[in-house]
């Protein structure tokens, strides 16, 4: 049952000769195929059925305990010239990388089935979409790819028509961390991954294709492959503005993508629509605007912290037809994780729950679910032309210094704001707490080429005739002197989004500061919130002296990209530094008496 595309058949033959599977299965993406895969995995223990009354058609998968997350030190970008991978990537010469990983692939599928998984990233009829084929020996990966991408016959038909596709080869191998690699060959549009069954390492359409290979392709083809959610904000007049937003991990991207408006906003007729929660492909349209698609078809979300109070839409989405990975179980086989009511009896490794062993669910436990089940899923998420982006939002966890929201003065300033973004660390497990880690555009682990070249690519969109989105920075995590969060966050973030789209349409006012435009006291709707004067001062202050130190630190960060850093970005950093020095001068003169 091979394909009509010779180059695809040849590659599958080649891989089969190397990996020696017992059988080859070409996936058609049908419901019957999915059901058969699930049944087979239930029989062999890969999937455990969950309570069919509370969670119909839901399954638990327990990964190998040493295979629970992406592994950055084993994730390589293999370009001919190491400088093209850049200081933001681990590099290996392509020939060495192929030799090393092919030795691990030799005979690795003996006794197993090789699945050929054709998939399309994005709506099947969209010119912005791109296709790939993943070969894998993991039925768990096939089932997840069925949920996360447009997988099967329609994708194969498009691949046969276009003749080009990203080649992804995956095997769980021995699940040995010492024999684990995730290798990218952007010059060959190919990916090879072995030794892990975990999402980001094994579902090759997501981080490997849609971000690492995608960003490399996007640069040569003039578009952007970004680590961003896409959300539609519908106002009471019925107009919808689309916002793309990038945050480092643990900032609540999925929660923002599924936001529920505060009561007053709901009553007034505001609605929030979900287009995507993780990845955004943007391309300039004939009208000069950036048009975006979500290349994914599902959510691969972090379970812990997801609850009826933080994200009711996600809870509704995962009530049926969901694969849970590394969650805990209640006495009646419901999935459980930290943040939910109820009591865990079995932990993520299948042991009787004992707090001495750590959390019941793994902190990186996941749900895989079709996006169509989300109550706020937008029909525009299936639109071939994508949605026009009005605003790009960057953010991070910044307990001090950074105000609730500010607007970049122009595109180049916005690119600097994105390059400088980052979060202060929270989890003690990752080392020092309260250290600022910069993560430009939230792409540090996902940009498939040199960050210096990536900043230059971003800057290149500023051309005559372009009608680019305005760029903003938000911080939901500012703390007061008492150490408590000042901003209520969650649904109330819509107040900030209203100002943002008001700035885009010209309706909202602002005050200019050295770091950009901030809302004045009357520009943001804070009705119904109990924020005292101290809280407001904290949320909207711009401390010029402290910001001067921050911008100097941004300068040192930019230095780390050496001669690949575009001069325009350095100029922009110097411009902001000068504006801050000028703003701070009167203060210093006054202090000097
Ligand atoms: O997701 C979050 N968002 C975005 C929501 C649309 N979280 C959770 C982050 C962990 C993934 C937030 N946490 C947000 C937020 O806006 N803000 C905060 C900080 C915060 C936490 C708890 C409260 C308030 C702020 N609770 C009370 O005020 C009662
Ligand atoms: Mn992500």
Short mmCIF file of C-alpha atoms and ligand atoms in Angstrom, two decimals, residues 250-253 255-257 259 310 397 476-477 485 487-491 493, ligand 1:
data_model
loop_
_atom_site.label_atom_id
_atom_site.label_comp_id
_atom_site.label_asym_id
_atom_site.label_seq_id
_atom_site.Cartn_x
_atom_site.Cartn_y
_atom_site.Cartn_z
CA UNK A 250 4.85 28.47 33.13
CA UNK A 251 3.17 31.78 32.23
CA UNK A 252 -0.24 30.27 31.38
CA UNK A 253 -0.28 30.42 27.57
CA UNK A 255 -5.06 29.66 29.93
CA UNK A 256 -4.77 32.94 28.00
CA UNK A 257 -5.72 31.21 24.72
CA UNK A 259 -9.67 33.04 28.54
CA UNK A 310 -7.68 28.53 36.17
CA UNK A 397 7.34 36.32 34.80
CA UNK A 476 0.85 39.29 34.80
CA UNK A 477 3.31 38.43 37.60
CA UNK A 485 0.79 39.21 43.04
CA UNK A 487 -2.61 41.89 39.26
CA UNK A 488 -5.53 39.40 39.52
CA UNK A 489 -4.67 37.91 36.11
CA UNK A 490 -6.71 35.19 34.35
CA UNK A 491 -10.04 36.58 32.99
CA UNK A 493 -6.28 40.02 31.52
O1 LIG B 1 -2.25 31.37 33.60
C1 LIG B 1 -2.10 32.33 34.35
N1 LIG B 1 -2.45 33.58 33.92
C2 LIG B 1 -2.95 33.79 32.52
C3 LIG B 1 -4.39 33.53 32.45
C4 LIG B 1 -5.15 33.85 31.43
N2 LIG B 1 -1.56 32.11 35.61
C5 LIG B 1 -1.13 30.79 36.04
C6 LIG B 1 0.35 30.65 35.71
C7 LIG B 1 0.87 29.29 35.86
C8 LIG B 1 0.79 28.47 34.61
C9 LIG B 1 -1.44 33.17 36.45
N3 LIG B 1 -0.96 33.25 37.71
C10 LIG B 1 -1.82 34.45 36.05
C11 LIG B 1 -2.36 34.67 34.76
O2 LIG B 1 -2.72 35.79 34.40
N4 LIG B 1 -1.57 35.31 37.09
C12 LIG B 1 -1.04 34.56 38.08
C13 LIG B 1 -0.62 35.08 39.41
C14 LIG B 1 -1.80 34.98 40.35
C15 LIG B 1 -2.05 33.78 40.98
C16 LIG B 1 -3.14 33.67 41.84
C17 LIG B 1 -3.97 34.75 42.06
C18 LIG B 1 -3.73 35.96 41.41
C19 LIG B 1 -2.64 36.07 40.56
N5 LIG B 1 -5.03 34.54 42.96
C20 LIG B 1 -5.83 35.45 43.57
O3 LIG B 1 -5.66 36.62 43.40
C21 LIG B 1 -6.91 34.93 44.39
#
